[in-house]
Short mmCIF file of C-alpha atoms and ligand atoms in Angstrom, two decimals:
data_model
loop_
_atom_site.label_atom_id
_atom_site.label_comp_id
_atom_site.label_asym_id
_atom_site.label_seq_id
_atom_site.Cartn_x
_atom_site.Cartn_y
_atom_site.Cartn_z
CA UNK A 1414 9.21 13.01 34.18
CA UNK A 1415 8.20 13.42 30.93
CA UNK A 1416 5.35 12.55 28.96
CA UNK A 1417 3.04 12.16 25.51
CA UNK A 1418 2.34 15.81 25.73
CA UNK A 1419 5.44 16.54 25.89
CA UNK A 1420 6.42 14.58 23.13
CA UNK A 1421 3.94 15.92 21.75
CA UNK A 1422 4.70 20.28 22.39
CA UNK A 1423 8.51 20.18 21.37
CA UNK A 1424 8.22 17.94 18.34
CA UNK A 1425 5.17 20.53 17.46
CA UNK A 1426 8.21 22.96 17.53
CA UNK A 1427 10.46 21.39 14.52
CA UNK A 1428 7.32 20.74 12.79
CA UNK A 1429 7.55 22.03 9.26
CA UNK A 1430 5.36 25.27 7.71
CA UNK A 1431 3.53 22.68 6.23
CA UNK A 1432 1.92 21.85 9.02
CA UNK A 1433 1.76 25.11 10.36
CA UNK A 1434 -1.13 26.21 8.34
CA UNK A 1435 -3.19 23.73 8.46
CA UNK A 1436 -3.46 21.75 11.66
CA UNK A 1437 -2.79 18.06 10.49
CA UNK A 1438 -4.99 15.31 11.75
CA UNK A 1439 -3.72 13.27 15.51
CA UNK A 1440 -3.68 9.74 15.52
CA UNK A 1441 -3.15 7.89 19.17
CA UNK A 1442 -1.76 4.92 18.92
CA UNK A 1443 -0.11 1.66 20.70
CA UNK A 1444 1.75 0.96 17.42
CA UNK A 1445 2.67 2.89 15.08
CA UNK A 1446 4.70 0.72 11.83
CA UNK A 1447 6.46 1.91 9.43
CA UNK A 1448 6.95 -0.38 6.24
CA UNK A 1449 3.95 -2.28 5.09
CA UNK A 1450 6.47 -4.68 3.00
CA UNK A 1451 6.55 -8.80 4.69
CA UNK A 1452 7.85 -7.58 8.24
CA UNK A 1453 5.41 -4.53 8.62
CA UNK A 1454 2.10 -5.56 7.33
CA UNK A 1455 2.61 -9.09 8.76
CA UNK A 1456 3.44 -7.75 12.41
CA UNK A 1457 0.54 -4.66 12.14
CA UNK A 1458 -2.21 -7.69 11.30
CA UNK A 1459 -1.18 -10.11 14.32
CA UNK A 1460 -0.57 -6.77 17.16
CA UNK A 1461 -3.63 -4.62 15.73
CA UNK A 1462 -5.99 -8.23 14.57
CA UNK A 1463 -4.69 -11.15 17.57
CA UNK A 1464 -3.58 -9.27 19.90
CA UNK A 1465 -6.14 -5.67 19.87
CA UNK A 1466 -4.06 -2.98 19.88
CA UNK A 1467 -4.77 -0.33 17.86
CA UNK A 1468 -2.09 0.52 14.77
CA UNK A 1469 -0.87 2.83 12.03
CA UNK A 1470 1.33 1.50 9.63
CA UNK A 1471 3.08 4.02 7.45
CA UNK A 1472 3.40 2.91 3.75
CA UNK A 1473 5.42 4.89 1.10
CA UNK A 1474 4.57 3.52 -1.58
CA UNK A 1475 0.85 2.72 -2.75
CA UNK A 1476 0.74 -0.64 -2.17
CA UNK A 1477 1.13 -3.00 0.82
CA UNK A 1478 3.74 -5.72 0.46
CA UNK A 1479 7.05 -3.77 -0.82
CA UNK A 1480 9.66 -6.60 -2.83
CA UNK A 1481 5.82 -8.48 -4.14
CA UNK A 1482 5.39 -7.92 -7.86
CA UNK A 1483 3.01 -9.26 -9.43
CA UNK A 1484 2.95 -8.80 -13.28
CA UNK A 1485 -0.73 -9.00 -14.78
CA UNK A 1486 -1.48 -9.82 -18.71
CA UNK A 1487 -4.10 -7.78 -19.43
CA UNK A 1488 -5.28 -9.77 -21.82
CA UNK A 1489 -5.50 -12.84 -20.87
CA UNK A 1490 -5.14 -11.82 -16.50
CA UNK A 1491 -2.40 -14.17 -15.84
CA UNK A 1492 -0.05 -13.80 -13.60
CA UNK A 1493 4.34 -13.58 -13.17
CA UNK A 1494 5.58 -13.03 -10.02
CA UNK A 1495 8.53 -11.03 -10.79
CA UNK A 1496 9.89 -10.04 -7.25
CA UNK A 1497 8.95 -12.39 -5.18
CA UNK A 1498 7.97 -16.09 -5.93
CA UNK A 1499 7.35 -18.27 -4.11
CA UNK A 1500 6.56 -18.35 0.31
CA UNK A 1501 8.52 -21.03 2.91
CA UNK A 1502 5.88 -22.96 4.93
CA UNK A 1503 8.40 -21.26 8.59
CA UNK A 1504 5.59 -21.61 11.67
CA UNK A 1505 2.26 -20.05 10.45
CA UNK A 1506 2.35 -19.04 7.52
CA UNK A 1507 0.60 -21.33 5.94
CA UNK A 1508 -2.21 -20.08 8.61
CA UNK A 1509 -1.58 -16.41 8.01
CA UNK A 1510 -3.04 -17.34 4.15
CA UNK A 1511 -5.95 -18.87 5.33
CA UNK A 1512 -7.00 -16.70 7.68
CA UNK A 1513 -7.37 -13.96 4.71
CA UNK A 1514 -9.14 -16.77 2.40
CA UNK A 1515 -6.42 -17.15 -0.06
CA UNK A 1516 -6.46 -20.56 -1.82
CA UNK A 1517 -2.36 -21.88 -1.50
CA UNK A 1518 -1.17 -24.23 -4.05
CA UNK A 1519 2.44 -25.92 -4.70
CA UNK A 1520 2.47 -25.21 -8.23
CA UNK A 1521 5.22 -23.51 -9.68
CA UNK A 1522 3.89 -20.74 -12.22
CA UNK A 1523 7.55 -21.15 -13.92
CA UNK A 1524 7.15 -23.24 -17.68
CA UNK A 1525 10.35 -25.68 -18.05
CA UNK A 1526 13.25 -23.83 -19.54
CA UNK A 1527 16.40 -24.19 -21.97
CA UNK A 1528 19.90 -23.14 -19.18
CA UNK A 1529 21.59 -21.78 -21.52
CA UNK A 1530 25.00 -20.36 -19.80
CA UNK A 1531 26.78 -17.51 -21.17
CA UNK A 1532 29.02 -14.94 -20.13
CA UNK A 1533 27.08 -11.85 -21.07
CA UNK A 1534 30.29 -9.05 -20.84
CA UNK A 1535 31.48 -11.14 -24.23
CA UNK A 1536 28.63 -12.84 -25.23
CA UNK A 1537 29.83 -15.77 -25.84
CA UNK A 1538 28.56 -19.62 -24.30
CA UNK A 1539 30.21 -20.87 -21.38
CA UNK A 1540 30.51 -25.09 -22.15
CA UNK A 1541 29.65 -25.08 -18.29
CA UNK A 1542 27.82 -28.25 -16.72
CA UNK A 1543 26.11 -28.34 -13.76
CA UNK A 1544 26.49 -31.40 -11.25
CA UNK A 1545 23.03 -34.10 -11.81
CA UNK A 1546 20.30 -32.93 -10.15
CA UNK A 1547 20.28 -35.81 -7.00
CA UNK A 1548 24.06 -34.77 -6.46
CA UNK A 1549 23.49 -31.05 -6.19
CA UNK A 1550 20.50 -31.76 -3.50
CA UNK A 1551 22.30 -34.57 -1.83
CA UNK A 1552 25.06 -31.39 -0.63
CA UNK A 1553 22.14 -29.67 -0.01
CA UNK A 1554 20.66 -32.05 2.40
CA UNK A 1555 25.11 -32.24 3.65
CA UNK A 1556 24.79 -27.92 3.95
CA UNK A 1557 21.99 -28.64 6.30
CA UNK A 1558 23.74 -31.24 8.10
CA UNK A 1559 26.85 -29.39 8.67
CA UNK A 1560 24.73 -25.00 9.37
CA UNK A 1561 22.00 -26.98 11.51
CA UNK A 1562 24.08 -27.06 14.92
CA UNK A 1563 23.54 -22.95 14.47
CA UNK A 1564 20.76 -22.43 13.68
CA UNK A 1565 19.53 -20.60 16.83
CA UNK A 1566 22.50 -17.95 16.79
CA UNK A 1567 21.24 -16.80 13.30
CA UNK A 1568 17.35 -17.51 12.84
CA UNK A 1569 15.38 -16.23 13.37
CA UNK A 1570 17.47 -13.35 14.02
CA UNK A 1571 20.15 -12.21 16.07
CA UNK A 1572 19.38 -12.85 19.22
CA UNK A 1573 21.31 -15.22 20.13
CA UNK A 1574 24.40 -14.10 18.00
CA UNK A 1575 27.16 -14.49 19.96
CA UNK A 1576 29.44 -13.31 21.52
CA UNK A 1577 33.41 -12.37 20.30
CA UNK A 1578 34.81 -15.76 21.60
CA UNK A 1579 32.70 -17.95 20.97
CA UNK A 1580 31.69 -17.01 16.92
CA UNK A 1581 32.30 -20.10 15.26
CA UNK A 1582 35.34 -19.56 12.82
CA UNK A 1583 33.10 -20.65 9.33
CA UNK A 1584 30.82 -17.24 10.20
CA UNK A 1585 33.43 -15.27 9.22
CA UNK A 1586 34.82 -17.14 6.32
CA UNK A 1587 34.50 -16.04 2.83
CA UNK A 1588 31.49 -18.62 1.43
CA UNK A 1589 32.82 -19.96 -1.23
CA UNK A 1590 36.09 -21.40 1.63
CA UNK A 1591 32.62 -22.49 3.31
CA UNK A 1592 32.16 -24.94 0.94
CA UNK A 1593 35.03 -25.99 -0.67
CA UNK A 1594 36.79 -26.98 3.19
CA UNK A 1595 33.57 -29.28 3.49
CA UNK A 1596 33.18 -31.01 0.02
CA UNK A 1597 29.40 -29.34 -0.86
CA UNK A 1598 30.51 -27.49 -3.68
CA UNK A 1599 28.08 -29.71 -5.62
CA UNK A 1600 25.20 -27.30 -4.08
CA UNK A 1601 26.56 -24.11 -4.98
CA UNK A 1602 24.70 -23.55 -8.24
CA UNK A 1603 20.98 -23.97 -6.55
CA UNK A 1604 22.24 -22.40 -3.57
CA UNK A 1605 23.49 -19.53 -6.47
CA UNK A 1606 20.64 -20.23 -8.74
CA UNK A 1607 17.59 -19.83 -6.71
CA UNK A 1608 18.04 -17.12 -3.52
CA UNK A 1609 22.39 -16.63 -3.44
CA UNK A 1610 22.80 -14.25 -5.91
CA UNK A 1611 21.88 -11.57 -4.15
CA UNK A 1612 24.35 -10.90 -2.31
CA UNK A 1613 26.28 -10.48 -5.93
CA UNK A 1614 29.61 -12.67 -5.88
CA UNK A 1615 28.55 -14.74 -2.82
CA UNK A 1616 31.81 -17.65 -3.11
CA UNK A 1617 33.93 -14.23 -1.43
CA UNK A 1618 31.11 -13.47 1.02
CA UNK A 1619 31.70 -14.13 4.32
CA UNK A 1620 29.52 -17.04 5.83
CA UNK A 1621 27.02 -15.58 8.21
CA UNK A 1622 25.72 -13.77 5.38
CA UNK A 1623 25.68 -16.47 2.33
CA UNK A 1624 23.27 -18.18 4.80
CA UNK A 1625 20.88 -15.12 5.40
CA UNK A 1626 20.60 -15.47 1.86
CA UNK A 1627 19.83 -19.38 1.76
CA UNK A 1628 20.28 -20.99 5.11
CA UNK A 1629 17.55 -24.06 7.35
CA UNK A 1630 14.27 -23.20 5.88
CA UNK A 1631 16.23 -22.78 2.01
CA UNK A 1632 17.45 -25.91 2.46
CA UNK A 1633 14.60 -27.73 3.93
CA UNK A 1634 12.90 -26.72 1.14
CA UNK A 1635 14.58 -27.84 -1.59
CA UNK A 1636 15.34 -30.74 -0.39
CA UNK A 1637 11.59 -30.82 0.54
CA UNK A 1638 11.66 -30.72 4.12
CA UNK A 1639 9.79 -27.89 4.11
CA UNK A 1640 7.12 -26.97 2.06
CA UNK A 1641 7.74 -23.34 -0.29
CA UNK A 1642 3.62 -22.28 -1.41
CA UNK A 1643 2.84 -19.81 -3.55
CA UNK A 1644 -1.50 -17.91 -4.37
CA UNK A 1645 -3.38 -20.55 -6.33
CA UNK A 1646 -4.43 -17.48 -7.97
CA UNK A 1647 -3.94 -13.29 -8.20
CA UNK A 1648 -0.31 -13.66 -7.32
CA UNK A 1649 1.73 -13.76 -4.37
CA UNK A 1650 -0.13 -9.82 -4.11
CA UNK A 1651 -3.23 -11.59 -3.66
CA UNK A 1652 -2.31 -11.44 0.11
CA UNK A 1653 -1.02 -8.11 0.38
CA UNK A 1654 -4.54 -6.78 -1.55
CA UNK A 1655 -6.82 -8.68 1.59
CA UNK A 1656 -4.06 -7.41 4.02
CA UNK A 1657 -4.53 -4.05 3.07
CA UNK A 1658 -8.08 -4.35 2.63
CA UNK A 1659 -8.72 -5.90 6.27
CA UNK A 1660 -6.24 -3.21 7.77
CA UNK A 1661 -8.69 -0.47 5.65
CA UNK A 1662 -7.81 3.51 7.32
CA UNK A 1663 -5.33 1.94 9.61
CA UNK A 1664 -2.24 2.40 6.75
CA UNK A 1665 -1.38 5.02 5.67
CA UNK A 1666 0.36 4.85 2.05
CA UNK A 1667 1.84 7.46 -0.05
CA UNK A 1668 3.34 8.35 3.62
CA UNK A 1669 6.58 8.48 4.84
CA UNK A 1670 7.60 9.80 8.36
CA UNK A 1671 9.09 13.78 7.88
CA UNK A 1672 9.74 13.92 11.78
CA UNK A 1673 10.05 12.41 15.00
CA UNK A 1674 10.52 12.55 18.47
CA UNK A 1675 11.22 8.41 20.13
CA UNK A 1676 11.52 8.75 24.39
CA UNK A 1677 11.32 6.18 26.51
CA UNK A 1678 7.44 6.92 26.99
CA UNK A 1679 6.54 6.74 23.52
CA UNK A 1680 6.95 8.22 19.95
CA UNK A 1681 5.66 11.17 18.60
CA UNK A 1682 5.98 11.41 14.07
CA UNK A 1683 4.30 13.56 11.70
CA UNK A 1684 4.10 11.91 8.36
CA UNK A 1685 3.12 13.54 5.39
CA UNK A 1686 1.07 11.92 2.27
CA UNK A 1687 3.50 12.84 -0.36
CA UNK A 1688 0.61 12.65 -3.05
CA UNK A 1689 -1.74 15.39 -0.75
CA UNK A 1690 0.79 17.00 1.22
CA UNK A 1691 -1.17 16.45 4.14
CA UNK A 1692 0.92 15.94 7.62
CA UNK A 1693 -0.69 13.66 10.46
CA UNK A 1694 0.94 13.53 13.62
CA UNK A 1695 1.02 9.69 15.37
CA UNK A 1696 1.25 9.82 18.95
CA UNK A 1697 2.04 6.20 19.56
CA UNK A 1698 3.19 4.33 22.51
CA UNK A 1699 5.32 2.08 20.67
CA UNK A 1700 7.46 2.44 17.72
CA UNK A 1701 7.90 -0.65 15.28
CA UNK A 1702 10.97 0.24 12.10
CA UNK A 1703 9.71 -2.73 8.98
CA UNK A 1704 11.83 -0.27 6.84
CA UNK A 1705 16.04 -0.84 6.36
CA UNK A 1706 17.66 1.34 8.57
CA UNK A 1707 19.70 3.64 5.91
CA UNK A 1708 21.02 6.79 5.68
CA UNK A 1709 18.00 8.23 3.79
CA UNK A 1710 15.17 6.06 5.79
CA UNK A 1711 16.91 7.05 9.46
CA UNK A 1712 17.05 10.69 8.83
CA UNK A 1713 14.06 11.66 10.36
CA UNK A 1714 13.52 9.50 13.02
CA UNK A 1715 15.62 11.49 15.63
CA UNK A 1716 18.88 8.90 15.91
CA UNK A 1717 20.59 9.65 18.61
CA UNK A 1718 24.26 9.63 17.32
CA UNK A 1719 24.69 5.63 19.52
CA UNK A 1720 21.96 4.84 17.94
CA UNK A 1721 24.26 6.39 13.97
CA UNK A 1722 26.77 4.79 15.24
CA UNK A 1723 25.34 0.98 15.13
CA UNK A 1724 23.02 1.95 12.11
CA UNK A 1725 25.50 3.44 10.10
CA UNK A 1726 27.77 0.64 9.79
CA UNK A 1727 25.78 -2.15 7.77
CA UNK A 1728 26.35 -1.71 4.39
CA UNK A 1729 23.55 -3.17 1.74
CA UNK A 1730 23.32 -3.95 -1.93
CA UNK A 1731 20.52 -3.50 -4.11
CA UNK A 1732 18.93 -6.18 -6.57
CA UNK A 1733 16.64 -5.19 -9.48
CA UNK A 1734 13.66 -6.42 -11.39
CA UNK A 1735 12.21 -6.37 -14.33
CA UNK A 1736 10.48 -7.71 -17.16
CA UNK A 1737 11.75 -7.17 -20.52
CA UNK A 1738 9.69 -7.57 -24.28
CA UNK A 1739 11.24 -8.78 -26.98
CA UNK A 1740 11.11 -11.14 -29.54
CA UNK A 1741 14.47 -11.52 -29.94
CA UNK A 1742 14.02 -13.80 -27.42
CA UNK A 1743 14.46 -18.19 -27.66
CA UNK A 1744 11.26 -17.98 -25.72
CA UNK A 1745 11.88 -20.99 -23.23
CA UNK A 1746 15.43 -19.92 -22.99
CA UNK A 1747 16.55 -18.88 -19.04
CA UNK A 1748 19.78 -17.53 -20.24
CA UNK A 1749 22.53 -17.44 -17.51
CA UNK A 1750 25.45 -15.46 -17.35
CA UNK A 1751 28.65 -17.34 -15.45
CA UNK A 1752 32.06 -16.34 -16.12
CA UNK A 1753 33.95 -17.61 -18.96
CA UNK A 1754 35.92 -19.01 -15.79
CA UNK A 1755 32.93 -21.13 -14.46
CA UNK A 1756 33.50 -24.09 -17.79
CA UNK A 1757 33.82 -26.74 -17.32
CA UNK A 1758 33.50 -27.63 -13.48
CA UNK A 1759 34.04 -24.48 -11.94
CA UNK A 1760 31.59 -24.10 -9.16
CA UNK A 1761 31.89 -21.62 -6.83
CA UNK A 1762 32.93 -19.48 -10.19
CA UNK A 1763 30.65 -16.14 -9.91
CA UNK A 1764 30.34 -12.43 -11.70
CA UNK A 1765 31.04 -9.80 -9.41
CA UNK A 1766 28.02 -7.37 -9.18
CA UNK A 1767 27.36 -5.08 -10.78
CA UNK A 1768 25.80 -7.38 -13.07
CA UNK A 1769 22.70 -8.87 -14.72
CA UNK A 1770 22.54 -12.25 -13.38
CA UNK A 1771 19.86 -14.14 -16.34
CA UNK A 1772 16.69 -13.42 -18.71
CA UNK A 1773 14.38 -15.74 -17.63
CA UNK A 1774 11.34 -16.66 -19.89
CA UNK A 1775 8.29 -16.35 -18.52
CA UNK A 1776 5.52 -18.34 -20.13
CA UNK A 1777 3.75 -14.99 -21.23
CA UNK A 1778 4.05 -14.03 -25.26
CA UNK A 1779 7.83 -12.24 -24.91
CA UNK A 1780 7.75 -11.80 -21.64
CA UNK A 1781 11.51 -12.36 -19.83
CA UNK A 1782 11.89 -12.05 -16.02
CA UNK A 1783 15.52 -10.13 -15.80
CA UNK A 1784 17.04 -9.71 -12.35
CA UNK A 1785 20.06 -7.70 -12.17
CA UNK A 1786 22.53 -7.18 -8.78
CA UNK A 1787 23.70 -4.03 -8.69
CA UNK A 1788 26.47 -3.09 -5.36
CA UNK A 1789 25.68 -0.29 -3.19
CA UNK A 1790 25.92 2.73 -5.72
CA UNK A 1791 23.97 1.37 -7.95
CA UNK A 1792 20.19 3.29 -8.88
CA UNK A 1793 16.82 2.35 -10.82
CA UNK A 1794 18.95 3.53 -14.20
CA UNK A 1795 22.17 2.01 -14.45
CA UNK A 1796 20.44 -1.09 -13.42
CA UNK A 1797 19.32 -0.85 -16.96
CA UNK A 1798 20.94 0.47 -18.72
CA UNK A 1799 23.18 -2.48 -17.96
CA UNK A 1800 19.93 -5.10 -18.23
CA UNK A 1801 20.11 -2.79 -22.16
CA UNK A 1802 24.10 -3.83 -22.79
CA UNK A 1803 23.76 -7.06 -21.22
CA UNK A 1804 21.30 -7.56 -23.88
CA UNK A 1805 23.15 -6.27 -27.17
CA UNK A 1806 25.66 -8.11 -26.23
CA UNK A 1807 23.66 -11.37 -27.24
CA UNK A 1808 22.02 -10.19 -29.65
CA UNK A 1809 25.91 -9.32 -31.50
CA UNK A 1810 27.53 -12.65 -30.29
CA UNK A 1811 23.96 -14.46 -31.76
CA UNK A 1812 22.95 -16.42 -28.65
CA UNK A 1813 19.40 -14.99 -29.58
CA UNK A 1814 17.30 -16.08 -32.48
CA UNK A 1815 18.43 -12.94 -34.90
CA UNK A 1816 21.39 -10.70 -35.07
CA UNK A 1817 19.54 -7.79 -35.59
CA UNK A 1818 21.16 -4.57 -34.47
CA UNK A 1819 19.81 -2.11 -31.90
CA UNK A 1820 17.24 -3.59 -30.79
CA UNK A 1821 15.94 -1.56 -27.88
CA UNK A 1822 14.31 -3.83 -24.25
CA UNK A 1823 10.79 -2.79 -24.29
CA UNK A 1824 9.95 -3.05 -19.96
CA UNK A 1825 7.06 -4.26 -19.23
CA UNK A 1826 7.59 -3.93 -15.61
CA UNK A 1827 10.67 -2.80 -13.30
CA UNK A 1828 11.45 -2.56 -9.72
CA UNK A 1829 13.24 -1.45 -7.15
CA UNK A 1830 14.97 -4.33 -4.24
CA UNK A 1831 16.76 -2.38 -1.80
CA UNK A 1832 18.91 -1.50 -0.56
CA UNK A 1833 18.90 -4.51 0.56
CA UNK A 1834 21.25 -7.46 2.12
CA UNK A 1835 22.45 -5.89 5.32
CA UNK A 1836 25.88 -6.64 6.17
CA UNK A 1837 28.68 -5.66 8.04
CA UNK A 1838 32.07 -6.44 7.82
CA UNK A 1839 34.25 -9.62 9.42
CA UNK A 1840 36.30 -7.06 12.05
CA UNK A 1841 32.31 -5.41 12.50
CA UNK A 1842 31.62 -9.12 13.30
CA UNK A 1843 33.74 -9.65 15.81
CA UNK A 1844 33.62 -6.32 17.59
CA UNK A 1845 30.40 -7.23 18.59
CA UNK A 1846 27.80 -5.80 16.13
CA UNK A 1847 25.48 -7.76 16.56
CA UNK A 1848 25.55 -7.22 20.42
CA UNK A 1849 25.23 -3.56 19.85
CA UNK A 1850 22.67 -3.61 17.24
CA UNK A 1851 20.53 -6.17 19.33
CA UNK A 1852 20.46 -3.28 22.04
CA UNK A 1853 18.62 -1.20 20.38
CA UNK A 1854 15.29 -3.45 20.71
CA UNK A 1855 12.89 -1.43 22.76
CA UNK A 1856 14.74 0.92 23.59
CA UNK A 1857 13.06 4.49 23.26
CA UNK A 1858 9.99 2.87 23.00
CA UNK A 1859 11.47 1.34 19.25
CA UNK A 1860 11.64 -2.07 17.82
CA UNK A 1861 12.85 -3.14 15.16
CA UNK A 1862 12.21 -5.35 12.14
CA UNK A 1863 12.98 -6.69 8.52
CA UNK A 1864 15.87 -7.81 6.16
CA UNK A 1865 18.36 -6.01 8.20
CA UNK A 1866 17.82 -7.73 11.85
CA UNK A 1867 16.60 -11.47 10.69
CA UNK A 1868 16.26 -13.72 7.00
CA UNK A 1869 15.91 -12.37 3.90
CA UNK A 1870 12.75 -14.23 3.32
CA UNK A 1871 8.61 -13.55 4.06
CA UNK A 1872 7.81 -15.80 6.11
CA UNK A 1873 10.84 -16.08 7.84
CA UNK A 1874 10.34 -12.02 8.71
CA UNK A 1875 6.96 -13.53 10.13
CA UNK A 1876 8.60 -16.00 12.28
CA UNK A 1877 10.88 -13.63 12.73
CA UNK A 1878 7.86 -10.91 14.11
CA UNK A 1879 6.11 -13.71 16.56
CA UNK A 1880 8.73 -13.87 19.13
CA UNK A 1881 9.06 -9.53 18.20
CA UNK A 1882 5.90 -9.13 18.91
CA UNK A 1883 5.25 -10.16 23.14
CA UNK A 1884 8.28 -7.56 23.81
CA UNK A 1885 6.60 -5.49 21.37
CA UNK A 1886 3.39 -5.54 24.26
CA UNK A 1887 5.50 -6.23 27.16
CA UNK A 1888 3.77 -3.44 29.60
CA UNK A 1889 1.13 -2.24 26.73
C1 LIG B 3373 13.62 -10.40 -6.49
C2 LIG B 3373 13.05 -10.86 -5.15
C3 LIG B 3373 12.93 -12.09 -4.98
C4 LIG B 3373 13.04 -12.26 -3.94
N1 LIG B 3373 12.25 -13.78 -3.62
C5 LIG B 3373 11.33 -14.29 -3.03
C6 LIG B 3373 10.96 -14.93 -2.73
O1 LIG B 3373 10.27 -16.39 -3.75
N2 LIG B 3373 10.69 -16.30 -1.36
C7 LIG B 3373 10.25 -15.38 -0.01
O2 LIG B 3373 9.62 -15.33 0.94
N3 LIG B 3373 11.46 -13.89 -0.09
C8 LIG B 3373 12.11 -13.08 -1.20
N4 LIG B 3373 12.24 -12.09 -1.00
C9 LIG B 3373 12.68 -11.57 -0.42
C10 LIG B 3373 11.70 -10.88 0.33
O3 LIG B 3373 11.14 -9.78 -0.32
C11 LIG B 3373 12.65 -9.69 1.85
O4 LIG B 3373 13.22 -11.20 2.41
C12 LIG B 3373 11.09 -9.24 2.04
O5 LIG B 3373 10.29 -8.17 1.51
C13 LIG B 3373 12.21 -8.23 2.98
O6 LIG B 3373 10.63 -7.58 3.68
P1 LIG B 3373 10.91 -6.16 4.23
O7 LIG B 3373 9.91 -6.21 5.76
O8 LIG B 3373 12.37 -5.94 5.58
O9 LIG B 3373 10.67 -4.97 3.57
P2 LIG B 3373 10.47 -4.50 2.34
O10 LIG B 3373 9.36 -6.28 1.56
O11 LIG B 3373 11.30 -4.69 1.08
O12 LIG B 3373 8.96 -3.50 3.12
C14 LIG B 3373 9.95 -2.27 2.83
C15 LIG B 3373 8.15 -1.81 3.16
O13 LIG B 3373 8.92 -0.33 3.60
C16 LIG B 3373 8.05 0.17 2.53
N5 LIG B 3373 9.73 1.43 2.36
C17 LIG B 3373 10.08 1.86 2.42
N6 LIG B 3373 11.04 2.42 3.05
C18 LIG B 3373 10.24 3.59 3.36
C19 LIG B 3373 10.42 4.55 4.24
N7 LIG B 3373 10.81 5.77 4.60
N8 LIG B 3373 8.86 5.07 3.86
C20 LIG B 3373 7.89 4.25 4.92
N9 LIG B 3373 7.50 2.54 3.91
C21 LIG B 3373 8.65 2.87 3.85
C22 LIG B 3373 8.00 0.12 1.19
O14 LIG B 3373 7.53 0.32 -0.14
C23 LIG B 3373 8.12 -1.53 1.79
O15 LIG B 3373 6.46 -0.83 1.48
C24 LIG B 3373 13.07 -11.19 -2.32
C25 LIG B 3373 13.60 -10.59 -2.84
C26 LIG B 3373 13.72 -9.99 -3.65
C27 LIG B 3373 14.40 -8.72 -3.44
#
C-alpha cells in the first residue's frame, strides 16, 4: 500500500533545483485549495471554520477575490466595482457576509445613464429601440417558467446532468433559436446586457451554456424573486479582504503549484512563491482545485492521460474590464455596441467577439467602465488596442463631445478575466462529456469547483461548494 511518505519521497526527486538548495517548509493539511477566488476562498473558510479542518489556500495573486475588482478613488475614497458588481442572494449568501460583519445593501452604485446604441465598427448610431421594461421583465418571467423544470440538471453544477438520450433537445440548440421558439425575444436585450454577453454572440451559443451565463437565479434576481446585494462600503473587495484577514497565514499568496503528486491516499504539492522564490511543500489528504482547468493551470498538476483527455475538451473565452479616463466622453452616457442590423428591433442580433461591448459612465469624474469580450486567444494587450480603436471610431464619427483626433485613452484600472465561460461542443455533450467530467470528482484525492464545474456566479459557486464539501469530507 502506498503511503503519504511515499508520495513525499517520490515528489522530492521531481523538485527543481531551487527547492533542493534550500529546504522548503513542509505543511501538513487536511485540504489544500488552489485558487482564492469566489469558489476557493469560500470553500477554504467553510472547511476550516465550519468543519474544523486544517487548510492551505494557494493564490497566485497578492490578494483574494479573483474576478472582484474594486477601484478606490484616491481623492474621495469612493469605490467602484468594475469587475463583479453584485451578489445574488442564493441560499445562505447574505449570512456569509454577516459572519464577516460586512453590511450589505441592495443599492446599485451606478448612476442613471442615457443609453446610446452605436455600431462600434463604424461609429454610426443604431436606431435600436429595446422593448419596454415591462415587456422585458414579462419575457424574463416567462423565460424562468420555461427553464425551471431543467434547473437541477445544470444548477448547482452538473451532478444530475442527463445521459445522452435524456438531454433536453433545447439545451443543444443555439440560444437565439431557443428564445425564438418560446417567444422570449423581448427578454434578449436584458439577458445580453447584464451577463449574457460574456459568452460572446449569445444567440449562437448552445442554450445550456447561455443558461450558465444567465439562468435561473439571474432570472429570479431580475424579476424580484431573489435579492441582489453588495457591501454598503468598501466595495466587493471588502468581503475578500475580510476573508483574507480571517484566514491569515493559511493563505500562500503570489504562489502557484510547480509540481505535484496526487494519489488516492493524498496529495503532495510543491508551491513556489514568485516574489521570494521560496518553495513550500504541502502534504494534504485532499486537494480542491478552484481554478479554471486550462492547459497552463493544469501543467504542474500531474494529470493522467484520461484526466487530460476530458479537461482539454473545454474551450474558453476571455473577458476584460477596466476603467478609462478621457474628458471627451459625455458623462452620464452608456455607449453600447450593437451591429447596425439590430435596428430597429432585432433583439437577437449581436456583435461577434472579439469586441468592445460598452463604455459606461461610472459616476466618478470622467471615468468609464469598459467591457471587452475576447475570444479564446485574446490577450490583454489586444483588448486594450481594441478599446483604443473603438474609442477612436466613436471620436472620429462625432459620437463623443468633441471630434478631436488622436486622443489616447488613459487606463485608471484594467483586469483580465479568463479564460472563463468553459464550454464544449454539442457533440461532446452528447458523447457524455459531463459524466466524464464528474468522474474526476474525488479521483486521486482531488475535487473540483469553479466556473467550469458549475455556473459562473459568485454565490452560485458558494452553493455548489456547500454541496461539494460533504463529499470532500467523507472519510477525512
Ligand atoms: C466582468 C465580470 C463581471 C462579473 N460580475 C459578476 C457579478 O456581478 N456577480 C456574480 O455573481 N458574478 C459575476 N461574475 C462572475 C464571477 O466573478 C465568477 O463566476 C467567479 O468569480 C468565478 O469564481 P472562480 O472561483 O471559479 O474563479 P475566480 O473568482 O476567477 O478565482 C480564481 C482564483 O484563482 C487564482 N488563480 C488562477 N490561476 C491560478 C493558479 N495557477 N494558481 C493559483 N491561483 C490561481 C486567481 O488569481 C483567482 O483569484 C463576473 C465576471 C466577470 C468577468
